[in-house]
Amino acid sequence: MERENRGLSLKVISQHTKISVTMLQHLEDENFDMLPNKAYVKGFIKSVSKALGLSESVALEIYDETLRRREGRTQNSKEKKKEKAPEHHVSAEVPKPKAEGDSDAESEPVFKMGLVALAALVIIGFVVVLNTPSDKEAKKEEENAAVVEATVTPEPTMTITPKTLTADTPLRNESMIAANTTEDEPKDTEEVEPTPLATATATPVPTKTATPVPTATPTPVPTKTPTPEPTKAAEKQVEKKEDKKAEEEVEFRKFTRDLYGYETEGATEALNQYVPKSYQVSVIEGKQNVFIKAISGDTWLTYKADSDPIKKFILKEGRHLIIRGDEIIAFLGNVKVTKIFLNNKLLDIESRSGVKSLVFPQEKKDSYRLPLFIYNNKKGTVMTSKEYMEENPGTVD
């Protein structure tokens, strides 16, 4: 079977075609009685053929030929049963001519039975005509089947394009993953409740006397002296102090043990299941060929290959990433949901929290310090620890 030869499971085909695993299993087993009508089945066949890179027309011809063979076997079975069934002959006895002396009363029951038989034949013929579909109805069913077949199309697959980091690129959820930097929280501003205006109570004017009405003297409202705002130069100086304080809080550490090993049990099966054949044969000798696939969840990923810019994004479940270079460093926020292959070899990676820093080849790990990447949440920038140490000599002993 083409799917098994390519090392693809029904679950993978189901994810690409949006067809349930149960329906795919019935389709492979030719359990057509468990599937919907022919229009839907043809749509399934087209989607699976497209996912496997097969000819849709050839697949549909095989399906039609299978149906014709099954219908031929059913027709032959019916004919054999018909040949074995005993024939029932209905014979009507011809009444003997009655003597002239017979009374009309004897022939009346025979006449009534003939009328009943004739009425039964008319009813049976009417039922047969009603149950026979007309040409217009058959044509309408074929048009509906064509419409359904045209609408059952698989969704296009998406390819992740890594985003090149710039200084204006905002970071998302970095403060939760990278524990090496902290972002100052804004202080609550003190709100000044305004002083209410004094209101004067008017004295009612007597109507009978000419006493003048006293006027209320308004109480002056105290004005708040505005606090002078800091100048831009002062703000820049404060920002520099905060950045310098954040940099001083970064604690660099050496790698103390191996970063990964190689799996032996089930490694070949995993390679054929998760890594496409086209990638397996395209490994460049002498390079670090890294293949990462998110199997059971999403993971945050930051990496750098040779002198290329740093790239970072979220690797969604079911997606994969290929990195090639002489020297590669990577940081994963949830390595437990991934399968990582180096030059077609499955890696054995240990991590209690799921956070993992990797260097390829790991013999180069002594050239780096943990954390591999330093994030500046306020400026939205990121740099490697190696670059930071080159710009700030004397930071690490």
Tab-separated table of C-alpha atoms in Angstrom:
chain	number	residue	atom	x	y	z
A	1	MET	CA	0.000	0.000	0.000
A	2	GLU	CA	1.360	3.424	-0.995
A	3	ARG	CA	0.625	4.975	2.430
A	4	GLU	CA	2.499	2.220	4.302
A	5	ASN	CA	5.407	2.350	1.833
A	6	ARG	CA	5.811	6.044	2.646
A	7	GLY	CA	5.681	5.372	6.389
A	8	LEU	CA	2.552	7.468	6.934
A	9	SER	CA	-0.056	6.578	9.551
A	10	LEU	CA	-3.803	7.007	9.153
A	11	LYS	CA	-3.621	9.754	11.790
A	12	VAL	CA	-1.198	11.790	9.640
A	13	ILE	CA	-3.414	11.340	6.565
A	14	SER	CA	-6.423	12.357	8.677
A	15	GLN	CA	-4.686	15.578	9.758
A	16	HIS	CA	-3.876	16.515	6.149
A	17	THR	CA	-7.249	15.612	4.617
A	18	LYS	CA	-9.573	16.448	7.577
A	19	ILE	CA	-11.162	12.981	7.148
A	20	SER	CA	-11.725	10.899	10.285
A	21	VAL	CA	-9.465	7.897	10.919
A	22	THR	CA	-12.548	5.619	11.024
A	23	MET	CA	-13.643	6.668	7.528
A	24	LEU	CA	-10.096	6.197	6.179
A	25	GLN	CA	-9.954	2.694	7.689
A	26	HIS	CA	-13.279	1.734	6.066
A	27	LEU	CA	-12.023	3.128	2.742
A	28	GLU	CA	-8.819	1.056	2.855
A	29	ASP	CA	-10.745	-2.100	3.874
A	30	GLU	CA	-13.310	-1.483	1.073
A	31	ASN	CA	-16.135	-1.434	3.623
A	32	PHE	CA	-18.213	0.784	1.343
A	33	ASP	CA	-21.401	-0.104	3.223
A	34	MET	CA	-20.014	1.808	6.242
A	35	LEU	CA	-19.261	4.942	4.165
A	36	PRO	CA	-21.607	7.730	2.982
A	37	ASN	CA	-22.891	7.960	-0.585
A	38	LYS	CA	-20.634	7.712	-3.666
A	39	ALA	CA	-20.197	11.480	-3.990
A	40	TYR	CA	-18.594	11.756	-0.527
A	41	VAL	CA	-16.476	8.642	-1.093
A	42	LYS	CA	-15.123	10.113	-4.350
A	43	GLY	CA	-14.266	13.312	-2.473
A	44	PHE	CA	-12.401	11.209	0.150
A	45	ILE	CA	-10.481	9.382	-2.597
A	46	LYS	CA	-9.437	12.674	-4.240
A	47	SER	CA	-8.239	14.135	-0.909
A	48	VAL	CA	-6.203	11.022	0.006
A	49	SER	CA	-4.726	10.784	-3.518
A	50	LYS	CA	-3.646	14.439	-3.377
A	51	ALA	CA	-2.074	13.952	0.074
A	52	LEU	CA	-0.089	10.921	-1.196
A	53	GLY	CA	0.803	12.550	-4.535
A	54	LEU	CA	-1.138	9.979	-6.573
A	55	SER	CA	-3.265	10.457	-9.697
A	56	GLU	CA	-6.833	11.304	-8.718
A	57	SER	CA	-8.292	9.993	-12.004
A	58	VAL	CA	-6.541	6.610	-11.664
A	59	ALA	CA	-7.735	6.262	-8.064
A	60	LEU	CA	-11.327	7.030	-9.091
A	61	GLU	CA	-11.135	4.471	-11.937
A	62	ILE	CA	-9.976	1.808	-9.461
A	63	TYR	CA	-12.873	2.713	-7.163
A	64	ASP	CA	-15.430	2.487	-10.015
A	65	GLU	CA	-13.974	-0.848	-11.169
A	66	THR	CA	-14.231	-2.193	-7.596
A	67	LEU	CA	-17.886	-1.162	-7.432
A	68	ARG	CA	-18.601	-2.801	-10.798
A	69	ARG	CA	-17.014	-6.066	-9.664
A	70	ARG	CA	-19.030	-6.053	-6.454
A	71	GLU	CA	-22.265	-5.295	-8.327
A	72	GLY	CA	-21.471	-8.111	-10.813
A	73	ARG	CA	-21.009	-10.596	-7.982
A	74	THR	CA	-24.283	-9.459	-6.433
A	75	GLN	CA	-26.128	-9.831	-9.770
A	76	ASN	CA	-24.699	-13.330	-10.341
A	77	SER	CA	-25.748	-14.346	-6.845
A	78	LYS	CA	-29.287	-13.127	-7.498
A	79	GLU	CA	-29.480	-15.038	-10.817
A	80	LYS	CA	-28.294	-18.246	-9.185
A	81	LYS	CA	-30.912	-17.917	-6.468
A	82	LYS	CA	-33.536	-17.267	-9.119
A	83	GLU	CA	-32.547	-20.439	-11.008
A	84	LYS	CA	-32.770	-22.540	-7.851
A	85	ALA	CA	-36.129	-21.130	-6.808
A	86	PRO	CA	-39.057	-23.351	-7.898
A	87	GLU	CA	-41.349	-21.841	-10.466
A	88	HIS	CA	-44.885	-21.240	-9.375
A	89	HIS	CA	-47.406	-21.519	-12.167
A	90	VAL	CA	-50.737	-19.954	-11.684
A	91	SER	CA	-53.290	-21.768	-13.682
A	92	ALA	CA	-56.852	-20.815	-13.935
A	93	GLU	CA	-59.347	-23.496	-14.303
A	94	VAL	CA	-61.589	-22.983	-17.259
A	95	PRO	CA	-65.067	-23.433	-16.109
A	96	LYS	CA	-66.864	-26.085	-17.937
A	97	PRO	CA	-69.771	-24.967	-19.956
A	98	LYS	CA	-72.826	-25.165	-17.902
A	99	ALA	CA	-75.886	-26.782	-18.957
A	100	GLU	CA	-78.671	-24.653	-20.115
A	101	GLY	CA	-80.542	-25.567	-17.026
A	102	ASP	CA	-77.877	-24.127	-14.602
A	103	SER	CA	-78.921	-21.014	-12.756
A	104	ASP	CA	-77.145	-17.583	-13.006
A	105	ALA	CA	-76.557	-17.719	-9.253
A	106	GLU	CA	-73.713	-20.256	-9.665
A	107	SER	CA	-71.686	-18.049	-12.123
A	108	GLU	CA	-71.898	-14.875	-9.998
A	109	PRO	CA	-69.100	-15.829	-7.444
A	110	VAL	CA	-66.675	-16.661	-10.269
A	111	PHE	CA	-67.292	-13.259	-11.844
A	112	LYS	CA	-66.552	-11.435	-8.552
A	113	MET	CA	-63.258	-13.330	-8.052
A	114	GLY	CA	-62.142	-12.286	-11.517
A	115	LEU	CA	-62.811	-8.632	-10.719
A	116	VAL	CA	-60.759	-8.888	-7.492
A	117	ALA	CA	-57.792	-10.427	-9.343
A	118	LEU	CA	-57.931	-7.716	-12.009
A	119	ALA	CA	-57.963	-4.943	-9.349
A	120	ALA	CA	-54.922	-6.513	-7.619
A	121	LEU	CA	-52.930	-6.513	-10.881
A	122	VAL	CA	-53.761	-2.829	-11.470
A	123	ILE	CA	-52.571	-1.866	-7.942
A	124	ILE	CA	-49.285	-3.792	-8.318
A	125	GLY	CA	-48.571	-2.096	-11.645
A	126	PHE	CA	-49.252	1.355	-10.142
A	127	VAL	CA	-46.817	0.705	-7.240
A	128	VAL	CA	-44.059	-0.425	-9.633
A	129	VAL	CA	-44.443	2.756	-11.724
A	130	LEU	CA	-44.247	4.979	-8.618
A	131	ASN	CA	-41.062	3.288	-7.309
A	132	THR	CA	-39.243	3.580	-10.641
A	133	PRO	CA	-37.171	6.852	-10.646
A	134	SER	CA	-37.660	9.089	-13.644
A	135	ASP	CA	-34.830	10.289	-15.876
A	136	LYS	CA	-35.115	13.798	-14.427
A	137	GLU	CA	-34.691	12.548	-10.851
A	138	ALA	CA	-31.689	10.387	-11.800
A	139	LYS	CA	-30.090	13.370	-13.556
A	140	LYS	CA	-30.733	15.571	-10.523
A	141	GLU	CA	-29.043	13.018	-8.217
A	142	GLU	CA	-25.972	12.961	-10.490
A	143	GLU	CA	-25.790	16.788	-10.442
A	144	ASN	CA	-26.036	16.832	-6.623
A	145	ALA	CA	-23.325	14.177	-6.419
A	146	ALA	CA	-21.084	16.305	-8.661
A	147	VAL	CA	-21.640	19.362	-6.436
A	148	VAL	CA	-20.745	17.400	-3.285
A	149	GLU	CA	-17.686	15.940	-4.990
A	150	ALA	CA	-16.502	19.421	-5.964
A	151	THR	CA	-16.877	20.762	-2.434
A	152	VAL	CA	-14.931	18.003	-0.647
A	153	THR	CA	-11.419	19.328	-1.035
A	154	PRO	CA	-8.586	19.126	1.497
A	155	GLU	CA	-7.367	22.240	3.159
A	156	PRO	CA	-4.003	23.512	1.967
A	157	THR	CA	-1.092	22.792	4.222
A	158	MET	CA	0.736	25.668	5.794
A	159	THR	CA	4.466	26.188	5.769
A	160	ILE	CA	6.112	28.059	8.600
A	161	THR	CA	8.489	30.760	7.467
A	162	PRO	CA	10.833	31.842	10.286
A	163	LYS	CA	10.704	35.532	10.979
A	164	THR	CA	13.930	37.527	10.847
A	165	LEU	CA	14.478	39.453	14.048
A	166	THR	CA	14.916	43.202	13.916
A	167	ALA	CA	15.149	45.800	16.598
A	168	ASP	CA	11.488	46.739	16.082
A	169	THR	CA	10.170	43.214	16.415
A	170	PRO	CA	8.097	42.885	19.630
A	171	LEU	CA	8.619	39.855	21.826
A	172	ARG	CA	5.740	37.713	23.080
A	173	ASN	CA	5.724	35.690	26.285
A	174	GLU	CA	9.510	36.064	26.622
A	175	SER	CA	9.331	37.096	30.238
A	176	MET	CA	7.709	33.746	31.078
A	177	ILE	CA	10.380	31.684	29.277
A	178	ALA	CA	13.654	33.558	29.620
A	179	ALA	CA	14.356	33.847	33.317
A	180	ASN	CA	17.518	35.895	32.810
A	181	THR	CA	15.807	39.277	32.452
A	182	THR	CA	13.070	41.083	34.301
A	183	GLU	CA	10.888	43.946	33.227
A	184	ASP	CA	10.214	46.764	35.694
A	185	GLU	CA	6.562	47.023	36.556
A	186	PRO	CA	5.079	50.537	36.366
A	187	LYS	CA	4.367	52.104	39.726
A	188	ASP	CA	0.857	53.063	40.598
A	189	THR	CA	0.338	56.806	40.173
A	190	GLU	CA	-1.220	58.651	43.057
A	191	GLU	CA	-4.546	60.165	42.152
A	192	VAL	CA	-5.373	63.558	43.794
A	193	GLU	CA	-8.995	63.859	44.679
A	194	PRO	CA	-10.210	67.377	43.720
A	195	THR	CA	-11.447	69.624	46.500
A	196	PRO	CA	-15.217	70.082	46.205
A	197	LEU	CA	-16.447	73.636	45.631
A	198	ALA	CA	-18.148	75.293	48.553
A	199	THR	CA	-21.814	75.831	47.882
A	200	ALA	CA	-23.776	78.597	49.537
A	201	THR	CA	-27.234	78.044	50.957
A	202	ALA	CA	-29.550	80.758	49.775
A	203	THR	CA	-31.664	82.427	52.467
A	204	PRO	CA	-35.310	82.557	51.487
A	205	VAL	CA	-36.476	86.120	50.768
A	206	PRO	CA	-39.402	87.219	52.913
A	207	THR	CA	-42.248	88.356	50.763
A	208	LYS	CA	-43.855	90.798	53.215
A	209	THR	CA	-40.786	92.793	54.244
A	210	ALA	CA	-38.296	94.744	52.196
A	211	THR	CA	-35.257	93.201	53.926
A	212	PRO	CA	-32.394	92.901	51.422
A	213	VAL	CA	-31.333	89.333	50.510
A	214	PRO	CA	-27.820	88.508	51.829
A	215	THR	CA	-25.396	87.230	49.165
A	216	ALA	CA	-23.016	84.364	49.846
A	217	THR	CA	-19.306	84.982	49.434
A	218	PRO	CA	-17.815	82.122	47.360
A	219	THR	CA	-14.998	80.182	48.980
A	220	PRO	CA	-11.853	80.247	46.792
A	221	VAL	CA	-10.888	76.854	45.365
A	222	PRO	CA	-7.312	75.887	46.271
A	223	THR	CA	-5.173	75.385	43.186
A	224	LYS	CA	-2.670	72.525	42.956
A	225	THR	CA	0.874	73.491	42.139
A	226	PRO	CA	1.953	71.352	39.153
A	227	THR	CA	4.972	69.174	39.731
A	228	PRO	CA	7.689	69.865	37.162
A	229	GLU	CA	8.099	66.944	34.732
A	230	PRO	CA	11.540	65.424	34.335
A	231	THR	CA	13.455	66.456	31.253
A	232	LYS	CA	14.226	64.060	28.403
A	233	ALA	CA	17.872	63.993	29.371
A	234	ALA	CA	16.927	62.842	32.867
A	235	GLU	CA	14.655	60.136	31.425
A	236	LYS	CA	17.440	58.790	29.214
A	237	GLN	CA	19.798	58.738	32.171
A	238	VAL	CA	17.273	56.718	34.198
A	239	GLU	CA	16.802	54.268	31.315
A	240	LYS	CA	20.554	53.771	31.006
A	241	LYS	CA	20.796	53.033	34.723
A	242	GLU	CA	17.943	50.514	34.498
A	243	ASP	CA	19.485	48.772	31.465
A	244	LYS	CA	22.866	48.621	33.165
A	245	LYS	CA	21.244	47.214	36.305
A	246	ALA	CA	19.459	44.528	34.242
A	247	GLU	CA	22.710	43.580	32.510
A	248	GLU	CA	24.545	43.338	35.810
A	249	GLU	CA	21.887	40.898	37.059
A	250	VAL	CA	22.610	38.412	34.225
A	251	GLU	CA	24.499	35.442	35.654
A	252	PHE	CA	26.443	33.435	33.092
A	253	ARG	CA	27.096	29.720	33.653
A	254	LYS	CA	29.163	27.094	31.869
A	255	PHE	CA	27.762	23.863	30.434
A	256	THR	CA	28.655	21.122	32.914
A	257	ARG	CA	27.478	17.983	31.070
A	258	ASP	CA	26.547	16.631	27.662
A	259	LEU	CA	23.512	18.274	26.065
A	260	TYR	CA	22.120	15.201	24.307
A	261	GLY	CA	22.690	11.563	23.396
A	262	TYR	CA	21.374	9.271	20.672
A	263	GLU	CA	18.313	7.013	20.919
A	264	THR	CA	18.745	3.390	19.814
A	265	GLU	CA	15.412	1.729	20.547
A	266	GLY	CA	12.736	2.657	18.002
A	267	ALA	CA	14.985	5.217	16.291
A	268	THR	CA	14.463	3.834	12.775
A	269	GLU	CA	10.686	3.691	13.183
A	270	ALA	CA	10.608	7.274	14.489
A	271	LEU	CA	12.763	8.466	11.573
A	272	ASN	CA	10.413	6.936	8.995
A	273	GLN	CA	7.331	8.174	10.859
A	274	TYR	CA	8.276	11.814	11.452
A	275	VAL	CA	10.979	12.748	8.908
A	276	PRO	CA	9.970	12.970	5.218
A	277	LYS	CA	11.919	10.843	2.744
A	278	SER	CA	12.864	13.969	0.799
A	279	TYR	CA	14.716	15.339	3.852
A	280	GLN	CA	16.365	12.026	4.738
A	281	VAL	CA	18.116	11.905	1.370
A	282	SER	CA	19.013	15.624	1.365
A	283	VAL	CA	21.313	15.617	4.421
A	284	ILE	CA	24.493	17.575	3.634
A	285	GLU	CA	27.625	15.731	4.700
A	286	GLY	CA	29.907	17.739	6.983
A	287	LYS	CA	27.076	20.067	8.078
A	288	GLN	CA	24.833	20.079	11.137
A	289	ASN	CA	21.443	18.996	9.728
A	290	VAL	CA	18.845	19.535	12.478
A	291	PHE	CA	15.205	18.456	12.024
A	292	ILE	CA	12.710	19.517	14.758
A	293	LYS	CA	9.039	18.459	14.762
A	294	ALA	CA	6.363	19.423	17.323
A	295	ILE	CA	4.569	16.133	18.047
A	296	SER	CA	2.182	16.699	20.958
A	297	GLY	CA	2.060	20.469	21.549
A	298	ASP	CA	3.505	23.926	20.769
A	299	THR	CA	6.967	25.128	21.781
A	300	TRP	CA	8.705	28.512	21.832
A	301	LEU	CA	11.892	28.381	19.743
A	302	THR	CA	14.869	30.733	19.331
A	303	TYR	CA	17.857	29.700	17.194
A	304	LYS	CA	20.881	30.977	15.254
A	305	ALA	CA	22.860	29.220	12.520
A	306	ASP	CA	26.411	30.415	11.767
A	307	SER	CA	26.356	34.185	11.037
A	308	ASP	CA	22.669	34.306	10.094
A	309	PRO	CA	20.337	36.577	12.095
A	310	ILE	CA	18.616	35.241	15.199
A	311	LYS	CA	15.151	33.839	14.503
A	312	LYS	CA	12.393	33.146	17.005
A	313	PHE	CA	8.778	32.004	16.780
A	314	ILE	CA	6.305	29.456	18.138
A	315	LEU	CA	6.532	26.034	16.473
A	316	LYS	CA	2.937	24.803	16.302
A	317	GLU	CA	1.909	21.195	16.903
A	318	GLY	CA	2.273	19.089	13.744
A	319	ARG	CA	4.784	21.513	12.120
A	320	HIS	CA	8.499	20.943	11.588
A	321	LEU	CA	11.656	23.025	11.133
A	322	ILE	CA	14.904	22.256	9.262
A	323	ILE	CA	18.147	24.053	10.263
A	324	ARG	CA	21.496	23.561	8.503
A	325	GLY	CA	24.884	25.069	9.286
A	326	ASP	CA	28.387	24.502	10.589
A	327	GLU	CA	27.459	25.706	14.082
A	328	ILE	CA	23.904	26.015	15.469
A	329	ILE	CA	22.542	27.098	18.848
A	330	ALA	CA	18.901	26.744	19.878
A	331	PHE	CA	16.666	27.427	22.880
A	332	LEU	CA	13.348	25.555	23.292
A	333	GLY	CA	10.671	26.391	25.833
A	334	ASN	CA	8.979	22.962	25.723
A	335	VAL	CA	11.366	20.357	24.322
A	336	LYS	CA	9.268	17.482	25.717
A	337	VAL	CA	6.625	17.861	22.964
A	338	THR	CA	9.206	17.581	20.151
A	339	LYS	CA	11.264	14.981	18.293
A	340	ILE	CA	14.717	16.238	17.247
A	341	PHE	CA	16.941	14.505	14.683
A	342	LEU	CA	20.597	15.358	13.995
A	343	ASN	CA	21.829	14.015	10.645
A	344	ASN	CA	18.906	11.506	10.586
A	345	LYS	CA	19.689	10.292	14.127
A	346	LEU	CA	17.050	10.599	16.866
A	347	LEU	CA	18.365	12.560	19.865
A	348	ASP	CA	17.862	11.558	23.509
A	349	ILE	CA	17.337	14.853	25.393
A	350	GLU	CA	16.697	15.134	29.138
A	351	SER	CA	14.878	18.100	30.702
A	352	ARG	CA	12.782	18.154	33.868
A	353	SER	CA	11.128	21.507	33.129
A	354	GLY	CA	10.955	21.248	29.332
A	355	VAL	CA	13.306	24.238	28.861
A	356	LYS	CA	16.454	23.244	26.963
A	357	SER	CA	19.484	24.962	25.414
A	358	LEU	CA	21.292	23.058	22.639
A	359	VAL	CA	24.575	23.541	20.762
A	360	PHE	CA	25.341	21.660	17.522
A	361	PRO	CA	27.847	20.133	17.530
A	362	GLN	CA	27.918	19.852	21.299
A	363	GLU	CA	31.740	19.808	21.229
A	364	LYS	CA	31.430	23.602	20.712
A	365	LYS	CA	29.442	24.142	23.926
A	366	ASP	CA	32.465	25.463	25.835
A	367	SER	CA	32.465	28.509	23.531
A	368	TYR	CA	29.072	29.554	24.927
A	369	ARG	CA	27.541	30.366	28.289
A	370	LEU	CA	24.092	29.880	29.703
A	371	PRO	CA	21.747	31.527	28.946
A	372	LEU	CA	22.451	31.186	25.218
A	373	PHE	CA	20.284	34.225	24.422
A	374	ILE	CA	19.828	37.516	26.322
A	375	TYR	CA	16.448	39.186	25.834
A	376	ASN	CA	15.784	42.904	26.390
A	377	ASN	CA	12.026	43.053	26.863
A	378	LYS	CA	11.902	46.851	26.959
A	379	LYS	CA	13.776	47.383	23.689
A	380	GLY	CA	12.439	44.238	22.017
A	381	THR	CA	15.930	42.961	21.142
A	382	VAL	CA	17.815	39.699	21.649
A	383	MET	CA	21.481	38.738	21.330
A	384	THR	CA	23.575	35.675	22.018
A	385	SER	CA	25.603	35.388	25.188
A	386	LYS	CA	28.704	35.047	23.018
A	387	GLU	CA	27.997	38.411	21.366
A	388	TYR	CA	27.315	39.985	24.751
A	389	MET	CA	30.633	38.764	26.174
A	390	GLU	CA	32.491	40.101	23.137
A	391	GLU	CA	30.895	43.541	23.630
A	392	ASN	CA	31.445	43.465	27.409
A	393	PRO	CA	34.862	41.914	28.106
A	394	GLY	CA	35.484	40.953	31.697
A	395	THR	CA	31.847	40.035	32.322
A	396	VAL	CA	32.663	36.323	32.706
A	397	ASP	CA	35.605	34.964	34.623
